[in-house]
CSV table of C-alpha atoms and ligand atoms in Angstrom, one decimal:
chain,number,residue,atom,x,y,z
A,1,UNK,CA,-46.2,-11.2,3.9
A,2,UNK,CA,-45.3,-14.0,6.1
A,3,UNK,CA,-41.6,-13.4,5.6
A,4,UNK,CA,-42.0,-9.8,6.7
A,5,UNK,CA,-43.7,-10.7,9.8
A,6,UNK,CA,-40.6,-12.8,11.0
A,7,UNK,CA,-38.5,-10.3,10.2
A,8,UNK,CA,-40.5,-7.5,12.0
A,9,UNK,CA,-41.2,-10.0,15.0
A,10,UNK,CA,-37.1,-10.3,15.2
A,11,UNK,CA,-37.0,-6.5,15.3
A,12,UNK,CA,-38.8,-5.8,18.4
A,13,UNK,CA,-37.9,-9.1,20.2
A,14,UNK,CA,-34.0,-7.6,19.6
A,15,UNK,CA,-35.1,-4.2,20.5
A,16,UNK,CA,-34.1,-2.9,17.3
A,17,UNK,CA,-36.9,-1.1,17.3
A,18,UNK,CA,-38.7,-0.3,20.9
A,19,UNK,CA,-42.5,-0.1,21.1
A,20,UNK,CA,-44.7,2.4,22.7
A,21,UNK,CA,-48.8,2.3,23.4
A,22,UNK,CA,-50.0,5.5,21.8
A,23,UNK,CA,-50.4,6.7,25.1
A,24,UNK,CA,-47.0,6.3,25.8
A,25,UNK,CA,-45.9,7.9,22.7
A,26,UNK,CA,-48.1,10.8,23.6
A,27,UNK,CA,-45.7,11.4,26.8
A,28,UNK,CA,-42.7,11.0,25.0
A,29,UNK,CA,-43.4,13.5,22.8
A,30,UNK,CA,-44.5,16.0,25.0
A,31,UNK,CA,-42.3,15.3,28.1
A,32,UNK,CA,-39.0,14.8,26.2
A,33,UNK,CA,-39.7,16.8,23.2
A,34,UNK,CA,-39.2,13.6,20.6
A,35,UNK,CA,-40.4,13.5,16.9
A,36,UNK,CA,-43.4,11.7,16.0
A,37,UNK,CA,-43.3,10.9,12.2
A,38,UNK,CA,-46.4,9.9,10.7
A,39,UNK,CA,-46.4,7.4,7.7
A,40,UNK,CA,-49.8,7.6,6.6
A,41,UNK,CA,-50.8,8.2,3.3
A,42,UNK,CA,-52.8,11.9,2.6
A,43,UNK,CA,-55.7,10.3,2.6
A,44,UNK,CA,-55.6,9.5,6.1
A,45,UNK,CA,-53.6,12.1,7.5
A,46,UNK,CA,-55.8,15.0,5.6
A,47,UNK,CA,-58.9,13.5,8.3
A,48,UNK,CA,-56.6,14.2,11.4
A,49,UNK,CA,-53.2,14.3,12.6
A,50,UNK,CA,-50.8,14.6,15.7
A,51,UNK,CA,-50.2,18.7,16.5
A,52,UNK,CA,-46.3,19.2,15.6
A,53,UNK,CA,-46.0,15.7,14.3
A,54,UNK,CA,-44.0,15.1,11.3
A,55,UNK,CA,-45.6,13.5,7.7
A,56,UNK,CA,-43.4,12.1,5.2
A,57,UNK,CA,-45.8,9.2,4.3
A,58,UNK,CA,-44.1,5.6,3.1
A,59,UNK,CA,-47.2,4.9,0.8
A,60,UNK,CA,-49.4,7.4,-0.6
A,61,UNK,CA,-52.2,7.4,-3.2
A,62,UNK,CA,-51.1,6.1,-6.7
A,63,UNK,CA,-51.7,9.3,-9.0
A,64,UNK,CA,-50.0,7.3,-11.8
A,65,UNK,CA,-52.6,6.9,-14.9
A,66,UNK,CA,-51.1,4.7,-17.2
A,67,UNK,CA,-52.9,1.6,-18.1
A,68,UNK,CA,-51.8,-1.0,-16.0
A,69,UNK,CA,-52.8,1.4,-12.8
A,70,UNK,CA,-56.0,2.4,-14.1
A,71,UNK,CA,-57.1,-1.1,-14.6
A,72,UNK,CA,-56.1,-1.9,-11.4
A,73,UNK,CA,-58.1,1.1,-9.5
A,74,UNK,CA,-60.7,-0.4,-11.5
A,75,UNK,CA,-60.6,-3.4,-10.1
A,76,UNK,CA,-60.1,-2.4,-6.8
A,77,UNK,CA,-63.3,-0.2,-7.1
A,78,UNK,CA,-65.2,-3.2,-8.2
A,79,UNK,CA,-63.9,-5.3,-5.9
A,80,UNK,CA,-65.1,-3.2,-2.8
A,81,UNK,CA,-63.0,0.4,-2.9
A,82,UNK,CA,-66.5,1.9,-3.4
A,83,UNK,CA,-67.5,0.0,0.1
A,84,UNK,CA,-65.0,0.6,2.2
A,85,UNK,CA,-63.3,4.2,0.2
A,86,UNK,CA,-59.8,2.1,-0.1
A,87,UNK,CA,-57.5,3.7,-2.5
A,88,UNK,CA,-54.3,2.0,-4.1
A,89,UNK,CA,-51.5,3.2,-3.0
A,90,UNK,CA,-48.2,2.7,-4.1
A,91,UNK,CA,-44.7,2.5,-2.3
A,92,UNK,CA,-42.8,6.0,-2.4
A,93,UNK,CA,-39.4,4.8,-2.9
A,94,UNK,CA,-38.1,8.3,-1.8
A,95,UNK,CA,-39.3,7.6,2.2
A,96,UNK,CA,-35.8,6.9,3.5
A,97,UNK,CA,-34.0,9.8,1.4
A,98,UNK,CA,-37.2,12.0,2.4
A,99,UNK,CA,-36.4,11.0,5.9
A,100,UNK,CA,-32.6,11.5,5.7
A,101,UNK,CA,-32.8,14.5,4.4
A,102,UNK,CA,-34.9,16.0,7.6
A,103,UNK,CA,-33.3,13.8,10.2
A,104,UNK,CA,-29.8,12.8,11.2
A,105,UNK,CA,-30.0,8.8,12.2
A,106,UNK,CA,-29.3,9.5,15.8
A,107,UNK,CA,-32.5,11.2,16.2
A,108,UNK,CA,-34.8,9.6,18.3
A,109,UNK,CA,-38.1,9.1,16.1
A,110,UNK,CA,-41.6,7.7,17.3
A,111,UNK,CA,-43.3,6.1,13.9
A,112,UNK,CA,-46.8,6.2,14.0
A,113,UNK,CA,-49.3,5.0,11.4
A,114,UNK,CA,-53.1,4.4,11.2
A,115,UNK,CA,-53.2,0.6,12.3
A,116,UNK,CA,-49.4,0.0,13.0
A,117,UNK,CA,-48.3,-1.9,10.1
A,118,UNK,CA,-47.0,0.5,7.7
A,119,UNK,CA,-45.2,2.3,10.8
A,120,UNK,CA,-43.4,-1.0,11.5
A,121,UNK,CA,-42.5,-1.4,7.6
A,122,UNK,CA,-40.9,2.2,8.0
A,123,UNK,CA,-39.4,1.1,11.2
A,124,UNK,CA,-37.5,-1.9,9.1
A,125,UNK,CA,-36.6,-0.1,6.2
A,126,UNK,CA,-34.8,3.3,8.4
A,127,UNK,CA,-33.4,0.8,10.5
A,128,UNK,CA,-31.5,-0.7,7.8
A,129,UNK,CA,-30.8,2.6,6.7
A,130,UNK,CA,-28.8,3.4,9.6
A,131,UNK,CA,-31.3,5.0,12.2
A,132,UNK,CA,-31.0,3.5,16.0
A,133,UNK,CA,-33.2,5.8,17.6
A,134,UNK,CA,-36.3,4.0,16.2
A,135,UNK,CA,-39.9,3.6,18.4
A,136,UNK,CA,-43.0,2.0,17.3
A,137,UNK,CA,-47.1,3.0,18.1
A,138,UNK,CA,-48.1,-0.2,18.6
A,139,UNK,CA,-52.0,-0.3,16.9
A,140,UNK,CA,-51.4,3.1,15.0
A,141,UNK,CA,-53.4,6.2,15.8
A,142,UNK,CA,-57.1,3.8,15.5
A,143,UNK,CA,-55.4,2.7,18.8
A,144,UNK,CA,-55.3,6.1,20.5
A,145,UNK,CA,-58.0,7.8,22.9
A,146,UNK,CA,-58.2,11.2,21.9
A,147,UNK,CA,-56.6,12.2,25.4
A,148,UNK,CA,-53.2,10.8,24.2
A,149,UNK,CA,-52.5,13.0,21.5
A,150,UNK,CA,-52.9,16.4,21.1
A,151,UNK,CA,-55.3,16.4,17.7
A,152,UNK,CA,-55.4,18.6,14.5
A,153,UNK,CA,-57.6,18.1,11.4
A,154,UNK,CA,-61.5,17.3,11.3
A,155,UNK,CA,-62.1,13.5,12.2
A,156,UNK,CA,-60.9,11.7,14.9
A,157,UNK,CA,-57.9,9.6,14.7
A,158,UNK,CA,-60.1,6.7,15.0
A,159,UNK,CA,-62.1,7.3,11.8
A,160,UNK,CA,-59.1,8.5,9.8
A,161,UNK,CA,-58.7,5.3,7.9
A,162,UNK,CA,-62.4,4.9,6.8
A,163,UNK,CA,-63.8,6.3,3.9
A,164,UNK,CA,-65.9,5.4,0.5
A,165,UNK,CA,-70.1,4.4,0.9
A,166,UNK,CA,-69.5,3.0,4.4
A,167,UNK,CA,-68.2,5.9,6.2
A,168,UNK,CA,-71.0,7.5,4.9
A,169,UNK,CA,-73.5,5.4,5.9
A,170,UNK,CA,-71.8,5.2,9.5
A,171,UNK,CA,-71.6,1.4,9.1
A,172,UNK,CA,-68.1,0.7,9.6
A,173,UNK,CA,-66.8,-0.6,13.4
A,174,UNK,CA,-64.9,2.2,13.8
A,175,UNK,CA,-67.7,4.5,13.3
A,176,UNK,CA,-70.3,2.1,15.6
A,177,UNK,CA,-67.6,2.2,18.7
A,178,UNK,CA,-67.4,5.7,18.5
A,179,UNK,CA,-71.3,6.7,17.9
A,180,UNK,CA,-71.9,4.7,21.6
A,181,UNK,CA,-70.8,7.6,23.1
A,182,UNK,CA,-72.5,10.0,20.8
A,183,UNK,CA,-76.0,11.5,21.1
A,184,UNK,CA,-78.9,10.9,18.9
A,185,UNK,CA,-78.1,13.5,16.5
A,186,UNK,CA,-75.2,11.6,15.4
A,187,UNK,CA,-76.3,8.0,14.4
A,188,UNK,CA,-79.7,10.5,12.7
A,189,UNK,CA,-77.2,12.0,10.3
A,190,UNK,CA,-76.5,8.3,9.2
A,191,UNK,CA,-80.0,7.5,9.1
A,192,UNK,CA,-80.9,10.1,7.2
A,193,UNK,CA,-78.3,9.3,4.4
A,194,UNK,CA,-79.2,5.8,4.6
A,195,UNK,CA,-82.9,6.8,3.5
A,196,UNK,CA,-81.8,9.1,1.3
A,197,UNK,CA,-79.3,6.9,-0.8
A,198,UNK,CA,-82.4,4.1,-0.5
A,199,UNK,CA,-85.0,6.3,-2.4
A,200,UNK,CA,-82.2,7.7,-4.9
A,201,UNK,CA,-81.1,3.9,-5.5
A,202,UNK,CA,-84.5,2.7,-5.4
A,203,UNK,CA,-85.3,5.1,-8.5
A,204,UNK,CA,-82.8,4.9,-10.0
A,205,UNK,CA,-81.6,1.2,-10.5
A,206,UNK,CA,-84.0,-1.1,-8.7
A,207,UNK,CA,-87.6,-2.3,-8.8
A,208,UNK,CA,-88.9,-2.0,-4.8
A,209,UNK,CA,-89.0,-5.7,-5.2
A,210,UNK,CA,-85.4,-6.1,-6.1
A,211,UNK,CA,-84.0,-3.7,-3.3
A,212,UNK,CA,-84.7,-5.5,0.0
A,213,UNK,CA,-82.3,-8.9,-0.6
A,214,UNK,CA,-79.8,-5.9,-2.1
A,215,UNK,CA,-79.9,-4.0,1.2
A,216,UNK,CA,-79.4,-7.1,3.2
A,217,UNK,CA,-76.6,-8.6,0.9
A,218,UNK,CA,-74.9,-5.1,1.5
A,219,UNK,CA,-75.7,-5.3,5.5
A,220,UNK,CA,-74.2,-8.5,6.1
A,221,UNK,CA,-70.9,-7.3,4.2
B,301,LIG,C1,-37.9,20.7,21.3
B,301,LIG,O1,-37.5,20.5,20.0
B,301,LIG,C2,-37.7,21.7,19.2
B,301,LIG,C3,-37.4,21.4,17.8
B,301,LIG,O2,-36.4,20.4,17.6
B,301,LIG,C4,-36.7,22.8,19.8
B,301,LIG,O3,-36.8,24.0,19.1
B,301,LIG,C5,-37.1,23.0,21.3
B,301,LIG,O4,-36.1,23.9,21.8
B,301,LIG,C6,-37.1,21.7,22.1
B,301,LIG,N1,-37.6,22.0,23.4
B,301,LIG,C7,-37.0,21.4,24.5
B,301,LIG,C8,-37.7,21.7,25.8
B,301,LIG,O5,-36.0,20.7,24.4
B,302,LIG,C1,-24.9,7.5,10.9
B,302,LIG,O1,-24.5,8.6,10.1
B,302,LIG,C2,-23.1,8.9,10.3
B,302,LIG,C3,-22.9,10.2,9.6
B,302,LIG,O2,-23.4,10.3,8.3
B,302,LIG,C4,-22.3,7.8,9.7
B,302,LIG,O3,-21.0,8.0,9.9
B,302,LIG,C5,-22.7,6.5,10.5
B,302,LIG,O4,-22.0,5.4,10.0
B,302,LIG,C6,-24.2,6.3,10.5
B,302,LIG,N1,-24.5,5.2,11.3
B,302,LIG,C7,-25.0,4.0,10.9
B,302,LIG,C8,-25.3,3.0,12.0
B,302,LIG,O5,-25.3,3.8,9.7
């Protein structure tokens, strides 16, 4: 990991690849008519997505079922997927060909992702595949007002990369900076699944003595 940040540092500070604010990537696309290609996996672009963007995701969730994968979803379950709705995901080793085949590397394409990291992995890897066009959403789509891009899909682009028990519950920091500006009626949805998954839990695993330091455990994660 540390490796691939120098590299990816040495990429923008040589302007291999330029970088844009999603805001400014919002005017390029709509003022000079560029491409946005969004990386994301399904799983976060099914939530929302960039009207007349292109998807051709560099990793995307790992339908293989053999054993070594299935013990490792299990694991990653276990170890907090259930939390925070995480999937594995595994490298598509067909992104650059995928890309190729759409795009000619003179094309000027703005790669966005949901947090910027994976967009600046696909920056790397199309760059060394010939393409010299090549501009980067710094902070992904979590990083965009709404006004920046036109939007498609249900969510906003700031919850697209939440998912699993605490999107449901509304606890994640995504979800808290977003319900400030949101009426009542929004945080009561959460509150009313909150109570809801209490009483289910509460019948169905735990003593009413037991719950309370397992609700705060959970809280302070
Ligand atoms: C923008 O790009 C699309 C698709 O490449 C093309 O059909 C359209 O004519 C372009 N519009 C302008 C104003 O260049
Ligand atoms: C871009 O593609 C053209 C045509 O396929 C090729 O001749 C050229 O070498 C490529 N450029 C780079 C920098 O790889």
């Amino acid at each position: 990991m540390a490796a691939a940040r120098k590299r990816w540092e040495a990429l923008i500070r040589d302007q291999k690849v330029k970088v844009l604010t999603p805001k400014e990537a919002g005017y390029a696309i709509k003022l000079s008519n560029k491409t946005l290609l969004d990386v994301r996996p399904s799983t976060e672009h099914n939530k929302a997505w960039v009207k007349g963007s292109v998807w051709i995701p560099i990793f995307d969730v790992d339908d293989s079922s053999d054993l070594g994968t299935t013990s490792k979803k299990i694991t990653n379950f276990v170890m907090g997927g259930w939390w925070s709705g995480s999937r594995m995901l595994a490298y598509d080793k067909n992104f650059v060909s995928n890309v190729e085949e759409k795009f000619s590397n003179d094309t000027d394409l703005i790669l966005v992702c949901q947090k910027g990291l994976r967009s600046l992995a696909a920056c790397e890897q199309l760059y060394n595949a010939g393409y010299r066009n090549l501009f980067w959403v710094q902070g992904g789509l979590e990083a965009a007002e709404e006004e920046d891009f036109q939007r498609e899909g249900p969510q906003p682009f700031k919850l697209a990369g939440i998912g699993g028990m605490s999107e449901f519950l509304g606890w994640t920091d995504q979800q808290r900076t977003f319900g400030i500006n949101q009426g009542l009626g929004y945080r009561l949805v959460f509150t009313g699944r909150l109570l809801g998954l209490i009483i289910l839990a509460d019948a169905l695993f735990f003593g009413s003595k037991q719950f309370g330091p397992w609700l705060q455990q959970l809280q302070s994660h």
